Every structure is written in structure tokens, then in C-alpha cells.
PDB file of C-alpha atoms in Angstrom:
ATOM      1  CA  UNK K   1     146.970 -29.146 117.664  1.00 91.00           C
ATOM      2  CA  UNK K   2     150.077 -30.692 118.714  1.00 95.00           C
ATOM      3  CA  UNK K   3     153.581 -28.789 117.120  1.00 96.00           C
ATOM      4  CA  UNK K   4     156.528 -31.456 116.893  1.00 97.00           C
ATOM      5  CA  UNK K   5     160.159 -29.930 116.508  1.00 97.00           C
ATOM      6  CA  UNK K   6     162.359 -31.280 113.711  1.00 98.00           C
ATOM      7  CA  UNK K   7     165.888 -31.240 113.203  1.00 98.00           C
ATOM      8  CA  UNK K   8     166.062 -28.651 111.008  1.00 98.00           C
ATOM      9  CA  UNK K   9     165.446 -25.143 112.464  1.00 96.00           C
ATOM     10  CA  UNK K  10     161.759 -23.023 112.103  1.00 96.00           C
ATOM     11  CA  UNK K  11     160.067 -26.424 110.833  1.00 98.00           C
ATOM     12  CA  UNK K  12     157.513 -28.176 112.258  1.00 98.00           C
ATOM     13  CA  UNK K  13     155.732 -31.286 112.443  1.00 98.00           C
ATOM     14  CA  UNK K  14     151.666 -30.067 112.838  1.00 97.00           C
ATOM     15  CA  UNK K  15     149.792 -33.419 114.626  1.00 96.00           C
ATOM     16  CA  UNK K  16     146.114 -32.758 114.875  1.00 95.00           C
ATOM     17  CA  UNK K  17     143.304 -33.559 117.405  1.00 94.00           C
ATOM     18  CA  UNK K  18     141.103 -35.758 116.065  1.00 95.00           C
ATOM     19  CA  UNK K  19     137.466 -36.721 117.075  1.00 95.00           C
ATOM     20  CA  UNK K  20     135.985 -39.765 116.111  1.00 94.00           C
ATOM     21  CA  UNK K  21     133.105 -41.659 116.255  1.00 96.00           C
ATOM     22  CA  UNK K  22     131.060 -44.073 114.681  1.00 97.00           C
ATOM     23  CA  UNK K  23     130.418 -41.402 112.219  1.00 96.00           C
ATOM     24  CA  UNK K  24     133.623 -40.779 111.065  1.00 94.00           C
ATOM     25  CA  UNK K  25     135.666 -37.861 112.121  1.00 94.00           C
ATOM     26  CA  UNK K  26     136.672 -34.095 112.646  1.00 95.00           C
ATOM     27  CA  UNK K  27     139.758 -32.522 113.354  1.00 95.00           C
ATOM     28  CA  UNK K  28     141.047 -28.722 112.439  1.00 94.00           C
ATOM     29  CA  UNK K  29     143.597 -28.882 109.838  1.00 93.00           C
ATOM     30  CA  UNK K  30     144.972 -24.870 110.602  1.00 93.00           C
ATOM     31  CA  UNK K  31     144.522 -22.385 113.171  1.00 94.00           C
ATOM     32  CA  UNK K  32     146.699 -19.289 112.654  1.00 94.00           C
ATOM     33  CA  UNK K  33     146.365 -18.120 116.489  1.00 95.00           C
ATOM     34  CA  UNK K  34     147.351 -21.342 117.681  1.00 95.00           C
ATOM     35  CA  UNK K  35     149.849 -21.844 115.593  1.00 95.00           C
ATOM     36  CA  UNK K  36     151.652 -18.660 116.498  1.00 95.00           C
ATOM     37  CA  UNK K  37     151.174 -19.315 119.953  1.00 95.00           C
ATOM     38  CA  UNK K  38     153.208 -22.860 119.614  1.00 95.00           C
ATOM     39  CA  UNK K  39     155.445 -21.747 117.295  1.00 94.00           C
ATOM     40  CA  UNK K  40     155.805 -17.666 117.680  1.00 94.00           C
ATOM     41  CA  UNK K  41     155.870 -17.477 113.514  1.00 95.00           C
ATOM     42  CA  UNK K  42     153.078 -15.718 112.383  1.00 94.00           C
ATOM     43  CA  UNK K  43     152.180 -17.023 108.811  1.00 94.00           C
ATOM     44  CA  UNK K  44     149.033 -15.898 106.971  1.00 95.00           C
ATOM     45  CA  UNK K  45     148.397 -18.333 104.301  1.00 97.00           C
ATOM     46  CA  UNK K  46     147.141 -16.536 101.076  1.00 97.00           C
ATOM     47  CA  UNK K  47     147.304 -19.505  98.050  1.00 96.00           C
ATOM     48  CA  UNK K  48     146.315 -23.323  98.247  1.00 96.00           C
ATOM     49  CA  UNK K  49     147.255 -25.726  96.064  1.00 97.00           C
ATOM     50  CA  UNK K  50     146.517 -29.602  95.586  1.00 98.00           C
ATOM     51  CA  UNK K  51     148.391 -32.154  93.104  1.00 97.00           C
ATOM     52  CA  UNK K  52     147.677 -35.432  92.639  1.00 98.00           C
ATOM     53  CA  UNK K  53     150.445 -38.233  91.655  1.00 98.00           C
ATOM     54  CA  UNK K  54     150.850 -41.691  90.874  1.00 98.00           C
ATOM     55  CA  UNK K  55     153.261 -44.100  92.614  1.00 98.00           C
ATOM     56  CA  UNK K  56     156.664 -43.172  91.659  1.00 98.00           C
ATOM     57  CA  UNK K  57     156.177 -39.612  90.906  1.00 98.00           C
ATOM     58  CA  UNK K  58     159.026 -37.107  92.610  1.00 98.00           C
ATOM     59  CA  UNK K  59     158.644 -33.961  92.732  1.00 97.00           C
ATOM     60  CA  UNK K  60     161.144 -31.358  93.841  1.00 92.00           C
ATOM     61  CA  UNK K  61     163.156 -30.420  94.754  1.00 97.00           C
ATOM     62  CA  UNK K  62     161.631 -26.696  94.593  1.00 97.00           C
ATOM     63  CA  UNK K  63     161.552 -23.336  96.120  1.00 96.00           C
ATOM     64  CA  UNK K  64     160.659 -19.754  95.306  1.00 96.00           C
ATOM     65  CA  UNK K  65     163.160 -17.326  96.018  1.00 95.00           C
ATOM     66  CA  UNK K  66     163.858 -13.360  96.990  1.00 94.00           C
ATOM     67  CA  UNK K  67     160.695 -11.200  97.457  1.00 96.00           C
ATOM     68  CA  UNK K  68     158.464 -14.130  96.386  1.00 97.00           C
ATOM     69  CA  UNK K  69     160.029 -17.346  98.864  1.00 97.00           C
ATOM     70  CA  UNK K  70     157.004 -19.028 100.371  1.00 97.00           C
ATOM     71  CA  UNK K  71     156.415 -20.906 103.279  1.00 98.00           C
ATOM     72  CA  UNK K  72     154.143 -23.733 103.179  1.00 98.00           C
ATOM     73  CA  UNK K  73     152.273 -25.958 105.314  1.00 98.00           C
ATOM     74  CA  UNK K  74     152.236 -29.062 103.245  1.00 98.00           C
ATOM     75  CA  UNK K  75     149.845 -32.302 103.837  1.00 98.00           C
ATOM     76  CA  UNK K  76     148.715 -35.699 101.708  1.00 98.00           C
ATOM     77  CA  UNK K  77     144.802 -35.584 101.796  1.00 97.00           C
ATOM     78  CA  UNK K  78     145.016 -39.075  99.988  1.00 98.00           C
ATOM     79  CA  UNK K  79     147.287 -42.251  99.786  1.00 98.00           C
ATOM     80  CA  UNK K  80     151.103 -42.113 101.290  1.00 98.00           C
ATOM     81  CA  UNK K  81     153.988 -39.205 100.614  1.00 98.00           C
ATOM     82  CA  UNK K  82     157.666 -38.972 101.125  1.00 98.00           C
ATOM     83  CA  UNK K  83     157.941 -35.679 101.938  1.00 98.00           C
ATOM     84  CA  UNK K  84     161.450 -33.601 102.486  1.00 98.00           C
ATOM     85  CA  UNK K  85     162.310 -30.339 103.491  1.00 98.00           C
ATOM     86  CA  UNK K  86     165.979 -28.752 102.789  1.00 98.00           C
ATOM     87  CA  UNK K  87     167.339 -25.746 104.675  1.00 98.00           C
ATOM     88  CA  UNK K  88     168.688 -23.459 102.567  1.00 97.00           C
ATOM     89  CA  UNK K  89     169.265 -20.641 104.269  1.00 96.00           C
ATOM     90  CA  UNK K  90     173.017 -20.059 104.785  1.00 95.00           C
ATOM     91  CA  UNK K  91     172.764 -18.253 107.896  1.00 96.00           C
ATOM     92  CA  UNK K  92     171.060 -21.190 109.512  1.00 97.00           C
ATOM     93  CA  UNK K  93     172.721 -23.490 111.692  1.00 97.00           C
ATOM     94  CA  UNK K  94     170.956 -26.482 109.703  1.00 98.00           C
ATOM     95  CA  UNK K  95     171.994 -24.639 106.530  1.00 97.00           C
ATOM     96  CA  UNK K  96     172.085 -27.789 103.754  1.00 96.00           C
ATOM     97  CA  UNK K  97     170.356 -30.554 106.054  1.00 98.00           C
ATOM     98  CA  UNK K  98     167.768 -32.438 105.139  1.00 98.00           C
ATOM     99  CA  UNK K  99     164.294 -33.901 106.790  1.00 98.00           C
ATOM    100  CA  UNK K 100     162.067 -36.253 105.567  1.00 98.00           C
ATOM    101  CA  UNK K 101     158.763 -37.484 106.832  1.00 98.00           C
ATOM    102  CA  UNK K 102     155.521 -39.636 105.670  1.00 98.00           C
ATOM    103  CA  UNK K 103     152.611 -37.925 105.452  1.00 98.00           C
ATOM    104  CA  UNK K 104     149.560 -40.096 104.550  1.00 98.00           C
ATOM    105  CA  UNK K 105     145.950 -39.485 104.422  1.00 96.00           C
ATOM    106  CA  UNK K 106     145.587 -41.519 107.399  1.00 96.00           C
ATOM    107  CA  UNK K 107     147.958 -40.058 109.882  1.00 96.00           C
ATOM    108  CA  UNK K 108     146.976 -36.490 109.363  1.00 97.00           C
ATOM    109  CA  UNK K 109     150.400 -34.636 109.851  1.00 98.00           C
ATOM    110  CA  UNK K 110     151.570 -31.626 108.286  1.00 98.00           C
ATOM    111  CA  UNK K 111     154.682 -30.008 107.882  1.00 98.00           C
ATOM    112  CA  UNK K 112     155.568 -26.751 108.093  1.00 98.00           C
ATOM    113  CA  UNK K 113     158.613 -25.180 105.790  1.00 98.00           C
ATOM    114  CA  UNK K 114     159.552 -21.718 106.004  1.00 98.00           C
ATOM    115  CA  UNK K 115     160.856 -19.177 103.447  1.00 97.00           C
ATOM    116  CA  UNK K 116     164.335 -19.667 102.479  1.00 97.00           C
ATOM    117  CA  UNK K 117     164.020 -23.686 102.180  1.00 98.00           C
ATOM    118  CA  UNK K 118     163.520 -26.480  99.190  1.00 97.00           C
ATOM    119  CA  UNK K 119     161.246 -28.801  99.244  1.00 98.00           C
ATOM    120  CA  UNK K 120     159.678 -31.920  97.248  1.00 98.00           C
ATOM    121  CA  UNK K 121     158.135 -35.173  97.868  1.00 98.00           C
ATOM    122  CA  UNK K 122     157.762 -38.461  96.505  1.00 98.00           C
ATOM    123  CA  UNK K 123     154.460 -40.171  96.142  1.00 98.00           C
ATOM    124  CA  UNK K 124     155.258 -44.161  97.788  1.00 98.00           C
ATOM    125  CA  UNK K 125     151.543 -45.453  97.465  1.00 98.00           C
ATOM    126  CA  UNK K 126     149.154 -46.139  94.596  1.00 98.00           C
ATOM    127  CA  UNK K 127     148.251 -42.069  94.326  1.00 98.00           C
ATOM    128  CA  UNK K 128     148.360 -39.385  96.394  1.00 98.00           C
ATOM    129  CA  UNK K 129     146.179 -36.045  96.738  1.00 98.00           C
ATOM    130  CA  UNK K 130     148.899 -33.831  97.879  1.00 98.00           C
ATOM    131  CA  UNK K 131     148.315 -30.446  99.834  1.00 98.00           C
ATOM    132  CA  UNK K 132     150.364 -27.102 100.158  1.00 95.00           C
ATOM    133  CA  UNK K 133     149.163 -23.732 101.450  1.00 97.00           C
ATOM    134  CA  UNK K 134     151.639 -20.719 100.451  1.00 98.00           C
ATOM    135  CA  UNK K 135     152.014 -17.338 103.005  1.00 98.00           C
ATOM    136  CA  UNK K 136     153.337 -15.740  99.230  1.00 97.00           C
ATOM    137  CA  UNK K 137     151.699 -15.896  95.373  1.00 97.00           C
ATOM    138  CA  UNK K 138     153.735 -18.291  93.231  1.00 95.00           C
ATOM    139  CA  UNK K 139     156.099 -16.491  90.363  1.00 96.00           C
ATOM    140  CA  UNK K 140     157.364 -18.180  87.773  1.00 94.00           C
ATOM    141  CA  UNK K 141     160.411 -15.941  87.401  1.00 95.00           C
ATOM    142  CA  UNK K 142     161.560 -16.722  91.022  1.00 96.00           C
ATOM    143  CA  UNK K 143     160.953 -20.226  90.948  1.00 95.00           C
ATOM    144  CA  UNK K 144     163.799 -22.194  91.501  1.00 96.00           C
ATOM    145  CA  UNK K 145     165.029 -26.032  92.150  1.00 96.00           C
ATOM    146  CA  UNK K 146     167.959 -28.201  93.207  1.00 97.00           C
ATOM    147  CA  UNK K 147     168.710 -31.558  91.402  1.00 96.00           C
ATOM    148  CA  UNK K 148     166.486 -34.575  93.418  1.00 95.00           C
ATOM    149  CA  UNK K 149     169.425 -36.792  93.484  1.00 95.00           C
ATOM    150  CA  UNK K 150     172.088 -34.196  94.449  1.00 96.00           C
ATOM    151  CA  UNK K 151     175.620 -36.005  96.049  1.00 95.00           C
ATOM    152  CA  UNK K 152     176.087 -33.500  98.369  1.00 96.00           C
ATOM    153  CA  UNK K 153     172.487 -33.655  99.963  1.00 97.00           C
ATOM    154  CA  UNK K 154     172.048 -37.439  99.708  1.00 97.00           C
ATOM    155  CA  UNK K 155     168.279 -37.766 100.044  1.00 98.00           C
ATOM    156  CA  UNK K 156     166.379 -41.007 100.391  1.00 97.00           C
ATOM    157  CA  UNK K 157     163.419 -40.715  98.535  1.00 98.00           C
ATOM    158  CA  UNK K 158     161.855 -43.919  99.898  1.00 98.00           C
ATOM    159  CA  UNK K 159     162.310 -45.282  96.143  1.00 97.00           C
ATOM    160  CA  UNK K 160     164.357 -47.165  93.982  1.00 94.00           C
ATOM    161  CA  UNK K 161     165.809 -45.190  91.083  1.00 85.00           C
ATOM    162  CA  UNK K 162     164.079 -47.515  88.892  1.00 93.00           C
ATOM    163  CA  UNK K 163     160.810 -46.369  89.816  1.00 97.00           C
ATOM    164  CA  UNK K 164     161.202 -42.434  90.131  1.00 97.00           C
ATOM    165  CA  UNK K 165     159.158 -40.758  87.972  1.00 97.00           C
ATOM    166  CA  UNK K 166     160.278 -37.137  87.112  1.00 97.00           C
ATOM    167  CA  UNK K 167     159.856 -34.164  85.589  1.00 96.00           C
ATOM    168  CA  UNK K 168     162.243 -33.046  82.503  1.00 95.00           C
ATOM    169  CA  UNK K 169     162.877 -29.501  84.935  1.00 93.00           C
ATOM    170  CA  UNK K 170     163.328 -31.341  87.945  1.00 95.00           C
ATOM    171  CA  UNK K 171     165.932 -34.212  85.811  1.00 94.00           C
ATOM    172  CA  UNK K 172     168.302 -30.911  84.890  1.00 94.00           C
ATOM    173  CA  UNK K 173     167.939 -29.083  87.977  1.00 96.00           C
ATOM    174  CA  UNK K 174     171.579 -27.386  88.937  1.00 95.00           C
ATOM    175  CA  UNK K 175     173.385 -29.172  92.182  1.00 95.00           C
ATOM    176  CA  UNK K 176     172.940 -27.664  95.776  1.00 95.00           C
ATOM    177  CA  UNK K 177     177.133 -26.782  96.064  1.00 92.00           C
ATOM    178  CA  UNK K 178     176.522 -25.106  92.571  1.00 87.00           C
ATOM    179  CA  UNK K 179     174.151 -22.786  94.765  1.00 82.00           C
ATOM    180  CA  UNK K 180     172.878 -21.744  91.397  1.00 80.00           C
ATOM    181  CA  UNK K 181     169.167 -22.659  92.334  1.00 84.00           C
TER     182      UNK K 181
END
């Protein structure tokens, strides 16, 4: 396992080691020891969760907040993903920064998001099987979200606007300066 620093502070880029042969191939998607020996977070991951999405589809941006904020290590299993990250943790010096990456069943990489952020992705291939272990139980009372297309956060979404398919909740979310999320 190879841990790749992004911009935005406490997340990571997870690349794998992966075996092949003519068989096919292996790799380890998660090792908690190693991964607080790259990293120094210590995460125990207690809920996982798979969606799958048609081309188009954005979801997010979401978060869970207080005493039940998650962290997640997110990763496509299937087809091609947009996925972004926001800091929202004001006492962070990337407080209201974004970072995007593609995640694809082919590459392999995760990305880890720590309490205290939003996050969403869009799906840019035919479908996607998308992946997300939480370190915290969902609750819908402390689920929360920021409007996809918000001015002040400016996030590429890899699509046109045209062909972003969206949730009702995530069309009406409140704006990030509204800080009403």
C-alpha cells in the first residue's frame, strides 16, 4: 500500500500493490495497521456501503455531522467516478478547498476523507459500483449536504450540466457560505 498526500489536509490518496498474473489478480484493498503507520490516523471502519449509478448521476455533496461525522475510505469497484472531497472544517488550513480525483475499477485507488468534510461524486462512465466504508453508523438526523453546484466552491464535476443527474435533496441543498449544512 502506497499513501499519496493531497492538497487538502488528513486526506489521502490509498494506491494498492497489485499482483498479477495470467490468472488475474490480488491486491489488499485495507489494512488498518498499515494504514496508521503511513498515515498516524487510526480509523476502525464499522459500516460498508456500495451504490451503483448510471452515467450522469451526481451525488453529493454530503456529510454527517457532530457526534455522528464519518470518515470514509471511498473506492469505484466498477466503471469510472468523479470523486471530490471538501474540507469543511473551519479550523483547517484547507478549510473550503476542494479535491477531486478519478477512481475507476481499473486503477484501484481509494480515497480517504476524514470527519468534518463533504463529499460526493459523479459517475463519468456507462455505470459505476461505487464503494464507501464509514469509521461511524449513518443517522439520518445528522445528515447533512451542500448544494453540488455551489459559486463559492466552484467544483468541476467532469460533466456538462446537461447531463447531471440529481437527486431532488441534493438540487435544494443550502450553499457552503450559508454554512447552514
Amino acid at each position: 500500500m502506497k499513501i499519496i498526500v493531497t492538497p487538502l489536509q488528513d486526506c489521502y490518496i490509498i494506491e494498492p500493490t497489485i499482483f498479477e498474473d495470467e490468472r488475474g489478480y490480488f491486491f489488499e484493498k485495507y489494512n488498518e495497521k498499515k494504514f496508521e503507520e503511513l498515515t498516524g490516523i487510526n480509523c476502525h471502519f464499522v459500516q460498508d456501503n456500495i451504490s451503483k449509478s448510471s452515467f450522469g448521476v451526481v451525488r453529493g455533496l454530503h456529510l454527517q455531522k457532530g457526534e455522528h461525522a464519518q470518515a470514509k475510505l471511498v473506492s469505484c469497484l466498477e466503471g469510472n467516478v468523479w470523486d471530490v472531497a471538501v474540507d469543511l472544517r473551519e479550523d483547517s488550513p484547507t478549510f473550503g478547498k476542494w479535491f477531486g480525483i478519478e477512481l475507476t475499477g481499473e486503477n484501484k485507488l481509494q480515497l480517504y476523507i476524514p470527519r468534518g468534510f463533504g463529499h460526493g461524486f459523479s459517475v463519468i462512465s456507462e455505470n459505476a459500483v461505487f464503494a464507501y466504508k464509514c469509521d461511524n453508523y449513518y443517522n439520518k438526523e445528522s445528515e447533512g449536504s451542500i448544494k453540488f453546484n455551489d459559486e463559492d466552491l466552484n467544483i468541476d464535476w467532469k460533466l456538462k450540466e446537461g447531463e447531471m443527474i440529481l437527486s431532488e435533496k441534493d438540487k435544494h441543498s443550502p450553499s457552503f457560505k450559508d454554512k447552514n449544512y
